[in-house]
Structure formats: C-alpha cells, structure tokens
Coordinates of C-alpha atoms and ligand atoms in Angstrom, one line a residue:
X3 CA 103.5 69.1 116.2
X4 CA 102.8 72.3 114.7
X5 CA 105.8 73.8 112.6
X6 CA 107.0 75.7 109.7
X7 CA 109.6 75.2 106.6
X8 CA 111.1 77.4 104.2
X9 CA 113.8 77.1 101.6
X10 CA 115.4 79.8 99.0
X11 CA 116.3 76.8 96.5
X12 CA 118.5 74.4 95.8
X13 CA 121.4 74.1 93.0
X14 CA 124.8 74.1 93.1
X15 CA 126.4 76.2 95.4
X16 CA 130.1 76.8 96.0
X17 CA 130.8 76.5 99.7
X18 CA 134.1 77.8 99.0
X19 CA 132.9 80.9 97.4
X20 CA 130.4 81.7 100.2
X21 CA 131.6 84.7 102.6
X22 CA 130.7 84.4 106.2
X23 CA 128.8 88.3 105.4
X24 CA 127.0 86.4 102.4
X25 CA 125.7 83.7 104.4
X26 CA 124.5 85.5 107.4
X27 CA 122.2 87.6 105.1
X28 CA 120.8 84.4 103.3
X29 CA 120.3 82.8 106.9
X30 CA 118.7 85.9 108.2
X31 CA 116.0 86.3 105.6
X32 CA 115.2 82.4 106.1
X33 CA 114.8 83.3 109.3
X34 CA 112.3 86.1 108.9
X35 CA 110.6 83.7 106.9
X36 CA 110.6 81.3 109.1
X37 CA 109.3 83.6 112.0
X38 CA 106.7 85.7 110.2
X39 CA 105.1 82.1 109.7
X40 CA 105.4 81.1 113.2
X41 CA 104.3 84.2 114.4
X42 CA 100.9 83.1 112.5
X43 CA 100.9 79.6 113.8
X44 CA 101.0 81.2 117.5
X45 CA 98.1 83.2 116.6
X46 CA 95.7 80.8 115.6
X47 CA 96.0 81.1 111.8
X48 CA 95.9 78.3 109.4
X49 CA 99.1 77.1 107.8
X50 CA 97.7 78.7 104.0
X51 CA 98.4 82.0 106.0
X52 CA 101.3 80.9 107.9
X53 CA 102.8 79.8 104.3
X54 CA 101.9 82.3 102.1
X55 CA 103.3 85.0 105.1
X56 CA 106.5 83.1 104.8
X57 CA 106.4 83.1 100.8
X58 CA 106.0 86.8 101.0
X59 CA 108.9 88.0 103.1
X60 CA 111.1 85.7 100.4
X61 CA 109.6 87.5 97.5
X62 CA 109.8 90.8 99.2
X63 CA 113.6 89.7 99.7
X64 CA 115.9 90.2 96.7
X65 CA 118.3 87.6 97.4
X66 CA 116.3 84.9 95.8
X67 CA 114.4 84.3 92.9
X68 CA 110.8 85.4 93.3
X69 CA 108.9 88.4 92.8
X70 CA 111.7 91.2 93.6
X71 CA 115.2 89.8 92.6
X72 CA 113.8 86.9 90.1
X73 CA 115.6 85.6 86.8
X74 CA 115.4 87.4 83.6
X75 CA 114.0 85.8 80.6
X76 CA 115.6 85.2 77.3
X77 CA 113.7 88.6 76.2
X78 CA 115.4 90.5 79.6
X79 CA 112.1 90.3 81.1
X80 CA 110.2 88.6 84.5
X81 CA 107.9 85.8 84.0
X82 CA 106.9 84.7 87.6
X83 CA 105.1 81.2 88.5
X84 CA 103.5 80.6 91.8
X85 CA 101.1 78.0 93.6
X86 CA 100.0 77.0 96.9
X87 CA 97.7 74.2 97.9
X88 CA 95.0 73.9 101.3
X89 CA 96.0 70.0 102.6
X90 CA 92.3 70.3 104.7
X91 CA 90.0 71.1 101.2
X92 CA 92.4 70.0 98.4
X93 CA 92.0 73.1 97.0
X94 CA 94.4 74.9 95.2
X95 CA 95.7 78.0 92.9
X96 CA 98.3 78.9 90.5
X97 CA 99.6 81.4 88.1
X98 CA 102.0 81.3 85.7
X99 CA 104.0 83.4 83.5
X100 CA 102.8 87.1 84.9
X101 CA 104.3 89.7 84.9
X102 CA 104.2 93.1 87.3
X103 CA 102.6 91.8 90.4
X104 CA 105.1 91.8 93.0
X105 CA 103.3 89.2 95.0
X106 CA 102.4 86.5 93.0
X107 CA 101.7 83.8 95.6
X108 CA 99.0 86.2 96.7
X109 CA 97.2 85.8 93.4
X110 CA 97.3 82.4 93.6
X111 CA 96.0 82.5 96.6
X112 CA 93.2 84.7 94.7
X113 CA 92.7 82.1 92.1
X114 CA 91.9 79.7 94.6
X115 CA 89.9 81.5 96.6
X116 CA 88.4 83.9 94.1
X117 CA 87.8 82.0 91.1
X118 CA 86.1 78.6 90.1
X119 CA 89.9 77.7 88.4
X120 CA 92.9 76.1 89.8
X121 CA 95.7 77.9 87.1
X122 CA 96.0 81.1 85.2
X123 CA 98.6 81.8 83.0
X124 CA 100.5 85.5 81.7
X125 CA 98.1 88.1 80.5
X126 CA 95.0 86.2 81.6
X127 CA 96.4 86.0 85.3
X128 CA 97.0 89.5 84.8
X129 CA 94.1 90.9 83.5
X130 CA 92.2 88.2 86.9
X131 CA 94.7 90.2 89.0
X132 CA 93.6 94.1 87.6
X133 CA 89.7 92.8 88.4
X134 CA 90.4 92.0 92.0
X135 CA 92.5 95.1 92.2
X136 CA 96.2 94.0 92.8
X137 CA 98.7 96.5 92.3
X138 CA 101.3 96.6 90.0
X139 CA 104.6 97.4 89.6
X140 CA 106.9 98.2 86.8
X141 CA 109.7 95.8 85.4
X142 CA 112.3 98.3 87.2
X143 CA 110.7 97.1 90.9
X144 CA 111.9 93.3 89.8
X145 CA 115.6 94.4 88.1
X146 CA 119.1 93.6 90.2
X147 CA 122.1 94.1 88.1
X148 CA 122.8 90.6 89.6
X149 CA 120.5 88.5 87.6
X150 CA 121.2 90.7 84.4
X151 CA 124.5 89.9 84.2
X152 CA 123.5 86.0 85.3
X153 CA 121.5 86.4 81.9
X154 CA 124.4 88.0 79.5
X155 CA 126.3 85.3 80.8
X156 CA 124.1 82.6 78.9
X157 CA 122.0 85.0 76.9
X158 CA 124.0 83.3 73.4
X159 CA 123.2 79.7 75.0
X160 CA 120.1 77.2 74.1
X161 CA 119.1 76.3 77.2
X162 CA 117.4 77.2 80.3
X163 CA 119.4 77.6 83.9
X164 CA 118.9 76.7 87.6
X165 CA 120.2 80.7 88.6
X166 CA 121.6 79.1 91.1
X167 CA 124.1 76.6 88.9
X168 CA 124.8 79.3 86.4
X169 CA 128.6 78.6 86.3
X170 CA 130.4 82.2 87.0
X171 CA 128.0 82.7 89.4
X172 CA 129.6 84.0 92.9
X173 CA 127.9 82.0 95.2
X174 CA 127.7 85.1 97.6
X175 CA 125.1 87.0 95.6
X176 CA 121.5 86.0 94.8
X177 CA 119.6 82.5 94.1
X178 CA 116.6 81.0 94.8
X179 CA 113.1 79.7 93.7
X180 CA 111.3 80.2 97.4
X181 CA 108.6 77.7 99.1
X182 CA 107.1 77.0 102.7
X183 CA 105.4 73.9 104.0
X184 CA 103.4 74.1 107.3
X185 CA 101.1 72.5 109.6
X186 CA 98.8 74.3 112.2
X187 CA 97.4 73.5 115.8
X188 CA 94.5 72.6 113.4
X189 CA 96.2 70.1 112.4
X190 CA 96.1 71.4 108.7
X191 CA 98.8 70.9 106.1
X192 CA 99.5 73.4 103.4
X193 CA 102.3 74.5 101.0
X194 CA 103.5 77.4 98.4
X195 CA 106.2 77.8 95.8
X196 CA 107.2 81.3 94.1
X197 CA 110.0 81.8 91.3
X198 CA 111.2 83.3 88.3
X199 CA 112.0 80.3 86.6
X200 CA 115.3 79.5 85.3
X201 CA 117.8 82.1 83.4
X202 CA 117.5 82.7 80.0
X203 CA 113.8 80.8 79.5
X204 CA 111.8 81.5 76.6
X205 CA 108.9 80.3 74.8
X206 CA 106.9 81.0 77.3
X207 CA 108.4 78.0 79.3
X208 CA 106.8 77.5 83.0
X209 CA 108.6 74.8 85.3
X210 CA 107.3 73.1 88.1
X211 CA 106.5 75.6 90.6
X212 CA 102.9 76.9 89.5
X213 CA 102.4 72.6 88.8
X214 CA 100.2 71.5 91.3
X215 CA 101.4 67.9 92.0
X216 CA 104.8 68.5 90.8
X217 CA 106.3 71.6 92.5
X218 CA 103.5 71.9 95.0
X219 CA 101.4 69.6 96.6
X220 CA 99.3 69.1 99.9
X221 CA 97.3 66.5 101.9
X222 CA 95.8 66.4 105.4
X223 CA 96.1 62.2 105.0
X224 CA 100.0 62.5 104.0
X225 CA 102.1 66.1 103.8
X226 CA 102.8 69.2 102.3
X227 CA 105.1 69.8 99.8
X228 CA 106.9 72.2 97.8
X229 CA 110.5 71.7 95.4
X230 CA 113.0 73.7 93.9
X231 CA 115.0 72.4 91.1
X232 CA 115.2 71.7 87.5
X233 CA 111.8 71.9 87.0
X234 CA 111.4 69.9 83.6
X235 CA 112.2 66.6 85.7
X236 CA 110.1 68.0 89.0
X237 CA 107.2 67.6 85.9
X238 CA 108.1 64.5 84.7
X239 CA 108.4 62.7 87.8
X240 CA 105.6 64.7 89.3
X241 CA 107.6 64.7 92.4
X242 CA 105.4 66.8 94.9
X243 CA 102.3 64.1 94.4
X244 CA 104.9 60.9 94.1
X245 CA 106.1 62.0 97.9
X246 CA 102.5 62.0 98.9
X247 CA 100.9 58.6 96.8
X248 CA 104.5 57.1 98.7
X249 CA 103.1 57.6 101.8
X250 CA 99.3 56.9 101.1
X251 CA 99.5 53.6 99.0
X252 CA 102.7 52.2 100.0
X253 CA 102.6 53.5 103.5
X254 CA 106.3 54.9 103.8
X255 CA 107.0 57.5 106.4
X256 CA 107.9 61.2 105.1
X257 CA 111.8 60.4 105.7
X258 CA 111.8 56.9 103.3
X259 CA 109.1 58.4 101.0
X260 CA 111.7 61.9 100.5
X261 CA 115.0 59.5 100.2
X262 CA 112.7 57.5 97.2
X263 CA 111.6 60.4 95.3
X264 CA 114.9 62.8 95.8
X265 CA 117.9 60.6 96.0
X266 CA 116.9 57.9 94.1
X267 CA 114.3 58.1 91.1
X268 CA 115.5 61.9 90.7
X269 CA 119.1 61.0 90.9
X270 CA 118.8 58.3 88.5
X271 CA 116.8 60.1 85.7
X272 CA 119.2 63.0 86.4
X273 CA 116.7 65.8 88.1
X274 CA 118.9 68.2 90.4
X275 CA 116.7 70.0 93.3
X276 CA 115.4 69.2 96.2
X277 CA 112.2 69.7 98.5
X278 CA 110.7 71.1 101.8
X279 CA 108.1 69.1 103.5
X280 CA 105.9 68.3 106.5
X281 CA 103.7 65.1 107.2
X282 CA 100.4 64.9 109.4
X283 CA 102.0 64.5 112.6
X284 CA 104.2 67.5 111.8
X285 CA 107.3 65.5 111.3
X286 CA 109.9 68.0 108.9
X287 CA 112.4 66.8 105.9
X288 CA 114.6 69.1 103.9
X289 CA 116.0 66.7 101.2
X290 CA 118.2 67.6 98.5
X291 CA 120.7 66.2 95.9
X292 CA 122.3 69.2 94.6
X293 CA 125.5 70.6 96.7
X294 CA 123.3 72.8 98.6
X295 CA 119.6 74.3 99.2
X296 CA 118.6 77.2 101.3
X297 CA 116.4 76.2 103.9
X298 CA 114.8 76.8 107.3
X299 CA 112.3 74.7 109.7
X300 CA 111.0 75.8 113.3
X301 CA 108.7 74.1 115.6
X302 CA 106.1 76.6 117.5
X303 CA 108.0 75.8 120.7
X304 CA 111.6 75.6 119.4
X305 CA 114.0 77.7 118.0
X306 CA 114.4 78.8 114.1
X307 CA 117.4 76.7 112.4
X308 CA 118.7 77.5 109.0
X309 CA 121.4 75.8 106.6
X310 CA 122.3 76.1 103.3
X311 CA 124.9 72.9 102.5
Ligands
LIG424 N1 111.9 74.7 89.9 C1 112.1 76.0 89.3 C2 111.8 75.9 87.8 O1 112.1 75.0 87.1 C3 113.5 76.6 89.4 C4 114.0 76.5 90.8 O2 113.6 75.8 91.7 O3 114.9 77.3 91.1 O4 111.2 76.9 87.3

C-alpha cells in the first residue's frame, strides 16, 4: 500500500481546554500536510519528496513548532533541528541548531544530497546553506507572541520543555515538533522530523529530531520512522532504530514492535512522546504515551484522517 503520515507532536494536551475553532485549524493544516504528500505519491514521486512536501507545509504553518512558529531558546532566540532519511539507499541528512532558514528539512535534504556528510550543526549548517544559496530570513519571520510568552513562563526555570506540556499553556494555541513517514508505489520508505526543540533550551542543546536513529530513522527491509517527544530519552533509547532492529532481528510486526518501544521501555524509563510510522508493506501506526499527539495518515486511495487525543 502506498500511504502517507504526519504528526504536529505529542505532549500533554488538555482536551478540556481545546475549542472546537482550535481544533479544526490543527486538523486542517494536518490535512494539508497530509494531501500535499499524497498529491506526490499520485504523481509518481518518491516518498523523500512526498515527506519532505509534507514537512514543509508544517513548517510553513505557525501552529507548531518548526521553522515559522518554533520555540524560543533560553537566549529568546530559534535554534531549529531537522533530518530525514532515504529507506531505499540508507542515506541520510541533518542539521542542527541553525538559525534563519525557514526550511530546514530542505537543507537536510541538501546535506544528504549535496555533501559527503550525514549532520551539520549552527553556523557550519549555515554557512553549507549560504554556499548552495538558501535564503534567509530574519529572527522576526520565526517570532509568535505565543511561544514568547511560553518562554517568560519558564525563562527563571532550569530545565528544558516539551512546548506542548508547558503548564499554563492553553491547549488552543500552538505546539508541535512536525514529522512525516511515507512509502511510494516504489515501494520506498522514507521519513523527516523538523522542530525547534523544547522551551527555554540552552547550551546549545539539540534533542532527537536531527538524531538519525533516534528521532528519525528509515529502512526498505523494516519502516520509516520519525518521533516527537522528550528528546533526551528519544536519545537514550534510540527509539527510531529500536522500532526498526524490533522488526529485523526479532521479527515483530510494526504494531508489537511500536507497543515495545513506546508503551513499554519508554514508559518505564519515563520518556513522554510518541511516533509516526510505516512498514514495507505500507501498514501505518501512530503510537503515543502522552495525553495526545497531532497526527494524520492517508492511503493513496482513501480518505485523509486526522486526530489529536
Ligand atoms: N523531540 C523534540 C526535542 O526533544 C521535541 C518535540 O518532539 O516536541 O527536541
């Protein structure tokens, strides 16, 4: 089967606190995700374009937390992560901490294409990006007053924050690291993750997401992956490449591989997220242990669904 999954990230969401108006505009963008990647699919393309197309339109978006719309640091700026992987070649490309590109899953789709590297990180990715003539925009382009005030919320705190589980936060306004997993009439797999991060990092800190094998992972032989969550544990457990070695040495299906790596080992060591992902015969699971994740999946001959809880 040849489909396409998307999600807007996963965290803890207050049903209660979610207006009908909110929802509809959350489901809506999933499902101009969903479609721009379908559209693809329908055409031919391979699922790295049908993926990254979807990645784009949630980036574009400023309801969730990539390129326009994404977290502010500790220092009130945007430090975006991004990666994407080819399930046919195994190859793959990431960046990490950049600033001013408005696109980043484009540039890693640069990196991977473009360079002889796999990840390039802040001024480095930047400077890669200048040389193959991206555009860039200013920090202005990536401001909502939203995500400010998420940040002068916790801006006195230690730690990092899923934006999503940020306390205060009305559940009717903006969260969201962004993915898509896909396979096309090929029969190729691929996957991408965008996000700001979490709330309030510093250090330089970079989570999962640009990881390859933790946030993002794919494999002709198994699936396509790509999670949302407290990245730090997505590391640890190096959950993207877990789901796949599940399947390939152990021989589970996509469905008892995701209950293994999301509501068991990442329950138990205390990692809250979730995950999109699609196997080799195209079968689709959306698994999360938070209260809710943004998500999407369509088939090329069905309709677009989208849920959030
Ligand atoms: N996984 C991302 C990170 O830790 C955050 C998220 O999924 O929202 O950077």
């Amino acid at each position: 089967m040849t489909g396409i999954a998307v999600h807007g990230g996963a965290g803890t969401l207050d049903r209660a606190a979610m207006t009908p108006e909110a929802e509809a505009l959350y489901r809506s963008a999933l499902q101009e995700a969903l479609l721009a990647g379908d559209a693809l699919l329908k055409s031919g393309a391979s699922a790295i374009d049908a993926v990254i197309a979807a990645v784009k339109v949630l980036e574009d978006c400023p309801l969730f937390n990539a390129g326009k719309g994404a977290v502010f640091t500790h220092n009130k700026t945007h430090e975006l992560d991004a990666s994407l992987m080819c399930g046919k070649t195994l190859k793959a490309g990431a960046v990490a901490g950049i600033a001013g590109v408005p696109n980043p899953i484009v540039l890693a789709r640069e990196v991977m294409d473009h360079s002889e590297h796999v990840l390039l990180c802040g001024k480095g990715a930047e400077d890669f990006a200048r040389h193959r003539g991206f555009q860039f925009q200013p920090e202005s382009y990536f401001h909502t007053d939203f995500r400010y005030n998420q940040l002068l919320q916790v801006i006195h705190e230690e730690g990092a924050f899923l934006d999503h589980s940020v306390s205060t936060s009305p559940p009717d306004k903006k969260f969201g690291t962004v993915g898509a997993v896909a396979r096309d009439v090929q029969g190729n797999l691929a996957a991408a993750t965008s996000t700001g991060g979490m709330t309030n990092k510093r250090w330089g800190r970079a989570g999962d997401s640009p990881i390859i094998g933790a946030g993002t992972y794919a494999n002709n032989n198994t699936c396509a992956v790509s999670c949302t969550g407290h990245g730090e544990f997505f590391i640890r457990s190096v959950v993207a490449y877990d789901l796949s070695c599940l399947m390939e040495y152990k021989g589970l299906s996509l469905e008892q591989a995701c209950h293994e790596v999301v509501n068991k080992k990442l329950v138990e060591r205390g990692g809250e997220g979730g995950l999109i992902a699609i196997d080799a015969l195209g079968n689709i699971c959306l698994p999360f242990n938070s209260t809710g994740m943004y998500r999407g999946w369509k088939y090329i001959d069905s309709e677009p669904f989208t849920a959030i809880y």
